[in-house]
Amino acid sequence: MAAAAALARLEQKQPRARGPTSQDSIRNQVRKELRAEATVSGNPEAPGSNTAPEPKEEGPAHLAVPGVYFTCPLTGAILRKDQRDARIREAILMHFSTDPVAASIMKIHTFNKDRDRVKLGVDTIAKYLDNIHLHPEEEKYRKIKVQNKVFQERIHCLEGTHEFFEAIGFQKVLLPIPDQDGPEEFYVLSEAALAQPQSLERHKEQLLSAEPVRATLARQRRVFRPSPLASQFDLPADFFNLTAEEIKREQRLRSEAVERLSVLRTKAMREREEQREMRKYTYTLLRVRLPDGCLLQGTFYARERVAVLYGFVREALQNDWLPFELLASGGQKLSEDENLAFNECGLVPSALLTFSWDAAVLEDIRAAGTQPDMSILKPELLSAIEKL
């Protein structure tokens, strides 16, 4: 943006010379840089990309992580936060060419955000299919009037329902109505679909049990060499619900924390303040310092449980069967069995934890006359180790 503004000022202030000038050279260089910047900024959006971009230098230091990224469960592509909905929509629509039933079910559950309305519509469709299954010989159950009030209020309003009916064997036709001048539009089940009741029952169960397609948070697992910077986190704006101005204001208000704590407050007031503090962050960046000093880093939702971090660490261990402990700052042990979220433990928006093997197990190993293997992480992770 700065380069574009500079180029605009140059073009306004300087008349174009007949021959090459230093200003022409500057303009050409700026244009090259703008094109290069556009190319770089376009990389994360490349279809099918499954790697997050490298951290960019911001000020004197690198960001601890380039941002918050997600994985599309249908394509495996790595997406930015602002790309999630559009890319998942594209993936679902592309899925119609290979499996229209599954694609229409995904569309119903994903494109419609009102979960109560979706449940009501899905239950109504299931009732239609149950009537066909229970009364295969009765023609009235194989026809659904499109202008029916229940159909309009519960089903017609949902994206994907019309595609679902067509995918499972319904056809939209105009049928005459007794004592009515014009015909009405109906969904009528084809004879071929009626001859396969087990398929209709399977499609109904798929519809009832489906969940919205959601992009999963990319952990962006990284391993760093031992570093004195282990406890320093320079986080991108993605990690905060607050705007940049609000973050600065919060930092100024930290100096008033002692004064606030000295004010007599009721328990309800304290609980409300704690809840506001917990909701401030959506994501957290966690590092685990291993016994050899190496650091294992990953991105998590602030509301995820401590057990998720234990699983994340265990997946990286060469001896994943050995029990271990994770300690927060101050030596506080985080129990894998406690159902606590990271924001409830104060591990937001970032934290450094310490890994240690279970002391009792290490004693048993030594008592058996053997020494524990000092190699901790899997070789494939160590081969990609970085400098913090």
GROMACS .gro file of C-alpha atoms in nm:
model
  388
    1MET     CA    1   0.000   0.000   0.000
    2ALA     CA    2   0.286   0.238   0.086
    3ALA     CA    3   0.457   0.158  -0.245
    4ALA     CA    4   0.134   0.220  -0.437
    5ALA     CA    5   0.087   0.556  -0.263
    6ALA     CA    6   0.445   0.656  -0.341
    7LEU     CA    7   0.398   0.563  -0.704
    8ALA     CA    8   0.081   0.771  -0.724
    9ARG     CA    9   0.256   1.075  -0.576
   10LEU     CA   10   0.541   1.041  -0.822
   11GLU     CA   11   0.306   1.024  -1.117
   12GLN     CA   12   0.113   1.332  -0.999
   13LYS     CA   13   0.416   1.548  -0.927
   14GLN     CA   14   0.657   1.458  -1.206
   15PRO     CA   15   0.592   1.515  -1.581
   16ARG     CA   16   0.693   1.223  -1.798
   17ALA     CA   17   1.031   1.277  -1.964
   18ARG     CA   18   1.094   1.179  -2.322
   19GLY     CA   19   1.383   0.954  -2.237
   20PRO     CA   20   1.457   0.722  -1.945
   21THR     CA   21   1.502   0.912  -1.617
   22SER     CA   22   1.575   0.826  -1.257
   23GLN     CA   23   1.203   0.873  -1.183
   24ASP     CA   24   1.118   0.620  -1.454
   25SER     CA   25   1.359   0.378  -1.293
   26ILE     CA   26   1.194   0.429  -0.956
   27ARG     CA   27   0.849   0.373  -1.103
   28ASN     CA   28   0.964   0.054  -1.273
   29GLN     CA   29   1.120  -0.071  -0.951
   30VAL     CA   30   0.804   0.007  -0.753
   31ARG     CA   31   0.593  -0.173  -1.010
   32LYS     CA   32   0.820  -0.477  -0.986
   33GLU     CA   33   0.792  -0.474  -0.608
   34LEU     CA   34   0.414  -0.440  -0.624
   35ARG     CA   35   0.391  -0.734  -0.863
   36ALA     CA   36   0.621  -0.939  -0.640
   37GLU     CA   37   0.415  -0.849  -0.333
   38ALA     CA   38   0.093  -0.946  -0.509
   39THR     CA   39   0.245  -1.280  -0.602
   40VAL     CA   40   0.361  -1.346  -0.245
   41SER     CA   41   0.032  -1.242  -0.089
   42GLY     CA   42  -0.153  -1.467  -0.331
   43ASN     CA   43   0.035  -1.783  -0.233
   44PRO     CA   44  -0.175  -1.877   0.075
   45GLU     CA   45  -0.488  -1.872  -0.144
   46ALA     CA   46  -0.361  -2.116  -0.404
   47PRO     CA   47  -0.620  -2.395  -0.444
   48GLY     CA   48  -0.510  -2.719  -0.287
   49SER     CA   49  -0.228  -2.557  -0.093
   50ASN     CA   50  -0.159  -2.757   0.220
   51THR     CA   51   0.117  -2.558   0.385
   52ALA     CA   52   0.097  -2.238   0.585
   53PRO     CA   53   0.310  -1.949   0.462
   54GLU     CA   54   0.645  -1.884   0.620
   55PRO     CA   55   0.651  -1.623   0.896
   56LYS     CA   56   0.725  -1.276   0.764
   57GLU     CA   57   0.951  -1.036   0.941
   58GLU     CA   58   0.751  -0.775   1.127
   59GLY     CA   59   0.958  -0.506   1.293
   60PRO     CA   60   1.273  -0.628   1.463
   61ALA     CA   61   1.155  -0.984   1.523
   62HIS     CA   62   0.975  -1.267   1.348
   63LEU     CA   63   0.625  -1.357   1.450
   64ALA     CA   64   0.605  -1.670   1.662
   65VAL     CA   65   0.359  -1.808   1.407
   66PRO     CA   66   0.246  -1.654   1.074
   67GLY     CA   67  -0.121  -1.659   1.173
   68VAL     CA   68  -0.413  -1.888   1.249
   69TYR     CA   69  -0.481  -2.142   0.974
   70PHE     CA   70  -0.733  -2.417   0.918
   71THR     CA   71  -0.753  -2.741   0.722
   72CYS     CA   72  -1.044  -2.812   0.490
   73PRO     CA   73  -1.164  -3.165   0.577
   74LEU     CA   74  -1.276  -3.229   0.218
   75THR     CA   75  -0.969  -3.116   0.024
   76GLY     CA   76  -0.691  -3.098   0.282
   77ALA     CA   77  -0.614  -2.740   0.177
   78ILE     CA   78  -0.472  -2.501   0.436
   79LEU     CA   79  -0.694  -2.193   0.470
   80ARG     CA   80  -0.684  -1.856   0.640
   81LYS     CA   81  -0.965  -1.762   0.876
   82ASP     CA   82  -1.130  -1.541   0.617
   83GLN     CA   83  -1.122  -1.820   0.355
   84ARG     CA   84  -1.289  -2.097   0.555
   85ASP     CA   85  -1.656  -2.057   0.464
   86ALA     CA   86  -1.600  -1.979   0.096
   87ARG     CA   87  -1.356  -2.267   0.038
   88ILE     CA   88  -1.572  -2.521   0.220
   89ARG     CA   89  -1.872  -2.407   0.018
   90GLU     CA   90  -1.673  -2.455  -0.302
   91ALA     CA   91  -1.559  -2.802  -0.192
   92ILE     CA   92  -1.914  -2.911  -0.112
   93LEU     CA   93  -2.048  -2.787  -0.444
   94MET     CA   94  -1.768  -2.970  -0.628
   95HIS     CA   95  -1.865  -3.288  -0.439
   96PHE     CA   96  -2.203  -3.295  -0.619
   97SER     CA   97  -2.036  -3.436  -0.930
   98THR     CA   98  -1.920  -3.748  -0.744
   99ASP     CA   99  -2.175  -3.805  -0.466
  100PRO     CA  100  -2.485  -3.585  -0.491
  101VAL     CA  101  -2.655  -3.743  -0.188
  102ALA     CA  102  -2.361  -3.680   0.044
  103ALA     CA  103  -2.307  -3.333  -0.104
  104SER     CA  104  -2.670  -3.231  -0.053
  105ILE     CA  105  -2.660  -3.355   0.307
  106MET     CA  106  -2.344  -3.156   0.370
  107LYS     CA  107  -2.507  -2.853   0.211
  108ILE     CA  108  -2.814  -2.878   0.436
  109HIS     CA  109  -2.611  -2.903   0.754
  110THR     CA  110  -2.337  -2.655   0.660
  111PHE     CA  111  -2.496  -2.376   0.456
  112ASN     CA  112  -2.786  -2.321   0.699
  113LYS     CA  113  -2.662  -2.163   1.022
  114ASP     CA  114  -2.980  -2.192   1.232
  115ARG     CA  115  -2.929  -2.535   1.390
  116ASP     CA  116  -3.281  -2.551   1.535
  117ARG     CA  117  -3.435  -2.485   1.196
  118VAL     CA  118  -3.207  -2.744   1.036
  119LYS     CA  119  -3.311  -3.006   1.292
  120LEU     CA  120  -3.679  -2.932   1.235
  121GLY     CA  121  -3.640  -2.959   0.859
  122VAL     CA  122  -3.432  -3.277   0.875
  123ASP     CA  123  -3.679  -3.443   1.115
  124THR     CA  124  -3.964  -3.354   0.879
  125ILE     CA  125  -3.782  -3.506   0.579
  126ALA     CA  126  -3.714  -3.818   0.787
  127LYS     CA  127  -4.088  -3.840   0.864
  128TYR     CA  128  -4.168  -3.828   0.492
  129LEU     CA  129  -3.924  -4.111   0.427
  130ASP     CA  130  -4.055  -4.314   0.722
  131ASN     CA  131  -4.408  -4.294   0.582
  132ILE     CA  132  -4.285  -4.426   0.247
  133HIS     CA  133  -4.097  -4.707   0.421
  134LEU     CA  134  -4.395  -4.805   0.637
  135HIS     CA  135  -4.658  -4.768   0.362
  136PRO     CA  136  -4.485  -4.857   0.032
  137GLU     CA  137  -4.814  -4.943  -0.138
  138GLU     CA  138  -4.987  -4.612  -0.064
  139GLU     CA  139  -4.931  -4.364  -0.341
  140LYS     CA  140  -5.015  -4.056  -0.133
  141TYR     CA  141  -4.699  -4.096   0.075
  142ARG     CA  142  -4.482  -4.094  -0.237
  143LYS     CA  143  -4.599  -3.744  -0.331
  144ILE     CA  144  -4.499  -3.424  -0.150
  145LYS     CA  145  -4.681  -3.104  -0.237
  146VAL     CA  146  -4.424  -2.827  -0.276
  147GLN     CA  147  -4.669  -2.551  -0.175
  148ASN     CA  148  -4.775  -2.741   0.135
  149LYS     CA  149  -4.749  -2.510   0.437
  150VAL     CA  150  -4.532  -2.751   0.639
  151PHE     CA  151  -4.301  -2.810   0.344
  152GLN     CA  152  -4.264  -2.438   0.279
  153GLU     CA  153  -4.200  -2.343   0.642
  154ARG     CA  154  -3.969  -2.630   0.737
  155ILE     CA  155  -3.798  -2.759   0.422
  156HIS     CA  156  -3.824  -2.520   0.129
  157CYS     CA  157  -3.644  -2.248   0.330
  158LEU     CA  158  -3.333  -2.464   0.379
  159GLU     CA  159  -3.048  -2.467   0.127
  160GLY     CA  160  -2.975  -2.815  -0.006
  161THR     CA  161  -3.312  -2.979   0.057
  162HIS     CA  162  -3.424  -2.967  -0.306
  163GLU     CA  163  -3.094  -3.120  -0.417
  164PHE     CA  164  -3.138  -3.392  -0.154
  165PHE     CA  165  -3.485  -3.490  -0.277
  166GLU     CA  166  -3.363  -3.509  -0.635
  167ALA     CA  167  -3.050  -3.705  -0.537
  168ILE     CA  168  -3.246  -3.979  -0.357
  169GLY     CA  169  -3.491  -4.031  -0.642
  170PHE     CA  170  -3.767  -3.769  -0.622
  171GLN     CA  171  -3.872  -3.588  -0.937
  172LYS     CA  172  -4.046  -3.252  -0.950
  173VAL     CA  173  -4.365  -3.277  -1.161
  174LEU     CA  174  -4.689  -3.085  -1.217
  175LEU     CA  175  -5.001  -3.278  -1.117
  176PRO     CA  176  -5.368  -3.184  -1.157
  177ILE     CA  177  -5.566  -3.108  -0.841
  178PRO     CA  178  -5.936  -3.197  -0.817
  179ASP     CA  179  -6.165  -2.892  -0.813
  180GLN     CA  180  -5.875  -2.665  -0.904
  181ASP     CA  181  -5.808  -2.493  -1.234
  182GLY     CA  182  -5.430  -2.525  -1.259
  183PRO     CA  183  -5.188  -2.804  -1.168
  184GLU     CA  184  -4.967  -2.802  -0.856
  185GLU     CA  185  -4.598  -2.881  -0.822
  186PHE     CA  186  -4.510  -3.205  -0.639
  187TYR     CA  187  -4.204  -3.409  -0.553
  188VAL     CA  188  -4.285  -3.764  -0.664
  189LEU     CA  189  -4.067  -4.064  -0.577
  190SER     CA  190  -3.960  -4.257  -0.885
  191GLU     CA  191  -4.040  -4.626  -0.924
  192ALA     CA  192  -3.669  -4.709  -0.934
  193ALA     CA  193  -3.612  -4.543  -0.595
  194LEU     CA  194  -3.923  -4.705  -0.449
  195ALA     CA  195  -3.785  -5.045  -0.547
  196GLN     CA  196  -3.482  -4.984  -0.321
  197PRO     CA  197  -3.625  -4.911   0.024
  198GLN     CA  198  -3.295  -4.997   0.191
  199SER     CA  199  -3.128  -4.710   0.005
  200LEU     CA  200  -3.392  -4.463   0.122
  201GLU     CA  201  -3.348  -4.583   0.479
  202ARG     CA  202  -2.968  -4.543   0.451
  203HIS     CA  203  -3.000  -4.191   0.310
  204LYS     CA  204  -3.238  -4.099   0.592
  205GLU     CA  205  -2.990  -4.217   0.856
  206GLN     CA  206  -2.710  -4.026   0.684
  207LEU     CA  207  -2.921  -3.712   0.688
  208LEU     CA  208  -3.012  -3.749   1.056
  209SER     CA  209  -2.659  -3.822   1.177
  210ALA     CA  210  -2.471  -3.564   0.969
  211GLU     CA  211  -2.292  -3.264   1.118
  212PRO     CA  212  -2.184  -2.934   0.962
  213VAL     CA  213  -1.858  -2.947   0.769
  214ARG     CA  214  -1.614  -2.734   0.964
  215ALA     CA  215  -1.253  -2.651   0.893
  216THR     CA  216  -1.024  -2.792   1.161
  217LEU     CA  217  -0.765  -2.576   1.332
  218ALA     CA  218  -0.419  -2.639   1.185
  219ARG     CA  219  -0.179  -2.708   1.471
  220GLN     CA  220   0.118  -2.577   1.272
  221ARG     CA  221   0.346  -2.803   1.473
  222ARG     CA  222   0.704  -2.680   1.482
  223VAL     CA  223   1.015  -2.790   1.669
  224PHE     CA  224   1.282  -2.543   1.778
  225ARG     CA  225   1.632  -2.581   1.910
  226PRO     CA  226   1.699  -2.479   2.271
  227SER     CA  227   1.668  -2.101   2.294
  228PRO     CA  228   1.672  -1.827   2.558
  229LEU     CA  229   1.377  -1.677   2.366
  230ALA     CA  230   1.151  -1.971   2.452
  231SER     CA  231   0.920  -1.762   2.671
  232GLN     CA  232   0.892  -1.473   2.424
  233PHE     CA  233   0.586  -1.474   2.200
  234ASP     CA  234   0.525  -1.221   1.923
  235LEU     CA  235   0.172  -1.312   1.816
  236PRO     CA  236  -0.018  -1.198   1.506
  237ALA     CA  237  -0.354  -1.024   1.538
  238ASP     CA  238  -0.537  -1.351   1.456
  239PHE     CA  239  -0.488  -1.462   1.816
  240PHE     CA  240  -0.696  -1.183   1.964
  241ASN     CA  241  -1.064  -1.101   1.965
  242LEU     CA  242  -0.976  -0.742   2.048
  243THR     CA  243  -0.885  -0.475   1.796
  244ALA     CA  244  -0.535  -0.330   1.795
  245GLU     CA  245  -0.659  -0.018   1.976
  246GLU     CA  246  -0.831  -0.226   2.242
  247ILE     CA  247  -0.517  -0.433   2.294
  248LYS     CA  248  -0.313  -0.117   2.355
  249ARG     CA  249  -0.573   0.006   2.599
  250GLU     CA  250  -0.565  -0.327   2.782
  251GLN     CA  251  -0.189  -0.300   2.813
  252ARG     CA  252  -0.218   0.047   2.965
  253LEU     CA  253  -0.477  -0.078   3.210
  254ARG     CA  254  -0.248  -0.354   3.336
  255SER     CA  255  -0.073  -0.098   3.554
  256GLU     CA  256  -0.402  -0.043   3.735
  257ALA     CA  257  -0.446  -0.411   3.821
  258VAL     CA  258  -0.318  -0.373   4.177
  259GLU     CA  259  -0.559  -0.088   4.243
  260ARG     CA  260  -0.852  -0.286   4.104
  261LEU     CA  261  -0.767  -0.585   4.322
  262SER     CA  262  -0.767  -0.365   4.630
  263VAL     CA  263  -1.130  -0.267   4.572
  264LEU     CA  264  -1.383  -0.473   4.764
  265ARG     CA  265  -1.583  -0.677   4.512
  266THR     CA  266  -1.854  -0.935   4.549
  267LYS     CA  267  -1.801  -1.294   4.435
  268ALA     CA  268  -2.045  -1.239   4.146
  269MET     CA  269  -1.846  -0.936   4.029
  270ARG     CA  270  -1.522  -1.135   4.035
  271GLU     CA  271  -1.680  -1.422   3.843
  272ARG     CA  272  -1.814  -1.187   3.574
  273GLU     CA  273  -1.471  -1.030   3.533
  274GLU     CA  274  -1.311  -1.374   3.504
  275GLN     CA  275  -1.561  -1.474   3.236
  276ARG     CA  276  -1.485  -1.158   3.036
  277GLU     CA  277  -1.114  -1.230   3.062
  278MET     CA  278  -1.164  -1.588   2.938
  279ARG     CA  279  -1.365  -1.476   2.634
  280LYS     CA  280  -1.099  -1.227   2.530
  281TYR     CA  281  -0.894  -1.487   2.343
  282THR     CA  282  -1.002  -1.739   2.082
  283TYR     CA  283  -0.668  -1.911   2.021
  284THR     CA  284  -0.352  -1.982   2.214
  285LEU     CA  285   0.003  -2.066   2.109
  286LEU     CA  286   0.167  -2.320   2.339
  287ARG     CA  287   0.530  -2.429   2.364
  288VAL     CA  288   0.653  -2.730   2.556
  289ARG     CA  289   1.015  -2.734   2.670
  290LEU     CA  290   1.151  -3.089   2.658
  291PRO     CA  291   1.425  -3.231   2.884
  292ASP     CA  292   1.688  -3.176   2.612
  293GLY     CA  293   1.586  -2.811   2.582
  294CYS     CA  294   1.412  -2.845   2.247
  295LEU     CA  295   1.074  -2.676   2.208
  296LEU     CA  296   0.755  -2.824   2.064
  297GLN     CA  297   0.504  -2.561   1.949
  298GLY     CA  298   0.139  -2.581   1.841
  299THR     CA  299  -0.174  -2.369   1.796
  300PHE     CA  300  -0.492  -2.449   1.991
  301TYR     CA  301  -0.836  -2.310   2.062
  302ALA     CA  302  -0.841  -2.130   2.395
  303ARG     CA  303  -1.143  -2.339   2.495
  304GLU     CA  304  -0.978  -2.675   2.418
  305ARG     CA  305  -0.898  -2.903   2.710
  306VAL     CA  306  -0.560  -2.981   2.863
  307ALA     CA  307  -0.599  -3.344   2.752
  308VAL     CA  308  -0.573  -3.223   2.389
  309LEU     CA  309  -0.226  -3.084   2.461
  310TYR     CA  310  -0.120  -3.414   2.618
  311GLY     CA  311  -0.232  -3.593   2.302
  312PHE     CA  312  -0.048  -3.342   2.083
  313VAL     CA  313   0.276  -3.397   2.275
  314ARG     CA  314   0.232  -3.775   2.287
  315GLU     CA  315   0.203  -3.791   1.907
  316ALA     CA  316   0.546  -3.630   1.879
  317LEU     CA  317   0.725  -3.864   2.121
  318GLN     CA  318   0.942  -4.151   2.010
  319ASN     CA  319   0.840  -4.347   2.321
  320ASP     CA  320   0.476  -4.247   2.332
  321TRP     CA  321   0.389  -4.519   2.583
  322LEU     CA  322   0.589  -4.364   2.868
  323PRO     CA  323   0.380  -4.148   3.105
  324PHE     CA  324   0.483  -3.785   3.141
  325GLU     CA  325   0.378  -3.462   3.308
  326LEU     CA  326   0.335  -3.105   3.188
  327LEU     CA  327   0.410  -2.818   3.422
  328ALA     CA  328   0.295  -2.460   3.382
  329SER     CA  329   0.495  -2.161   3.501
  330GLY     CA  330   0.558  -2.178   3.873
  331GLY     CA  331   0.567  -2.558   3.867
  332GLN     CA  332   0.187  -2.603   3.857
  333LYS     CA  333   0.114  -2.955   3.732
  334LEU     CA  334  -0.150  -2.980   3.460
  335SER     CA  335  -0.341  -3.302   3.501
  336GLU     CA  336  -0.449  -3.482   3.186
  337ASP     CA  337  -0.759  -3.607   3.366
  338GLU     CA  338  -0.888  -3.265   3.470
  339ASN     CA  339  -1.153  -3.129   3.236
  340LEU     CA  340  -1.007  -2.779   3.227
  341ALA     CA  341  -0.975  -2.554   2.923
  342PHE     CA  342  -0.659  -2.358   2.846
  343ASN     CA  343  -0.828  -2.027   2.920
  344GLU     CA  344  -0.940  -2.163   3.257
  345CYS     CA  345  -0.576  -2.247   3.337
  346GLY     CA  346  -0.446  -1.906   3.233
  347LEU     CA  347  -0.266  -2.053   2.930
  348VAL     CA  348  -0.384  -1.780   2.689
  349PRO     CA  349  -0.295  -1.621   2.452
  350SER     CA  350   0.040  -1.803   2.484
  351ALA     CA  351   0.234  -2.005   2.738
  352LEU     CA  352   0.554  -2.200   2.789
  353LEU     CA  353   0.521  -2.536   2.964
  354THR     CA  354   0.778  -2.783   3.088
  355PHE     CA  355   0.781  -3.154   3.003
  356SER     CA  356   0.904  -3.417   3.247
  357TRP     CA  357   0.888  -3.794   3.247
  358ASP     CA  358   0.690  -3.955   3.527
  359ALA     CA  359   0.940  -3.987   3.815
  360ALA     CA  360   0.803  -4.321   3.943
  361VAL     CA  361   0.833  -4.481   3.599
  362LEU     CA  362   1.191  -4.357   3.559
  363GLU     CA  363   1.279  -4.510   3.896
  364ASP     CA  364   1.129  -4.844   3.788
  365ILE     CA  365   1.334  -4.833   3.466
  366ARG     CA  366   1.655  -4.762   3.655
  367ALA     CA  367   1.574  -5.029   3.915
  368ALA     CA  368   1.551  -5.279   3.630
  369GLY     CA  369   1.912  -5.201   3.543
  370THR     CA  370   1.841  -5.003   3.226
  371GLN     CA  371   1.861  -4.639   3.130
  372PRO     CA  372   1.577  -4.450   2.964
  373ASP     CA  373   1.629  -4.359   2.601
  374MET     CA  374   1.737  -3.995   2.590
  375SER     CA  375   1.598  -3.938   2.239
  376ILE     CA  376   1.259  -3.780   2.293
  377LEU     CA  377   1.103  -3.662   1.967
  378LYS     CA  378   1.045  -3.869   1.657
  379PRO     CA  379   1.331  -3.850   1.402
  380GLU     CA  380   1.112  -3.698   1.132
  381LEU     CA  381   1.036  -3.403   1.361
  382LEU     CA  382   1.399  -3.354   1.456
  383SER     CA  383   1.496  -3.351   1.088
  384ALA     CA  384   1.286  -3.034   1.047
  385ILE     CA  385   1.408  -2.858   1.362
  386GLU     CA  386   1.433  -2.479   1.338
  387LYS     CA  387   1.606  -2.195   1.516
  388LEU     CA  388   1.370  -1.978   1.720
   0.00000   0.00000   0.00000
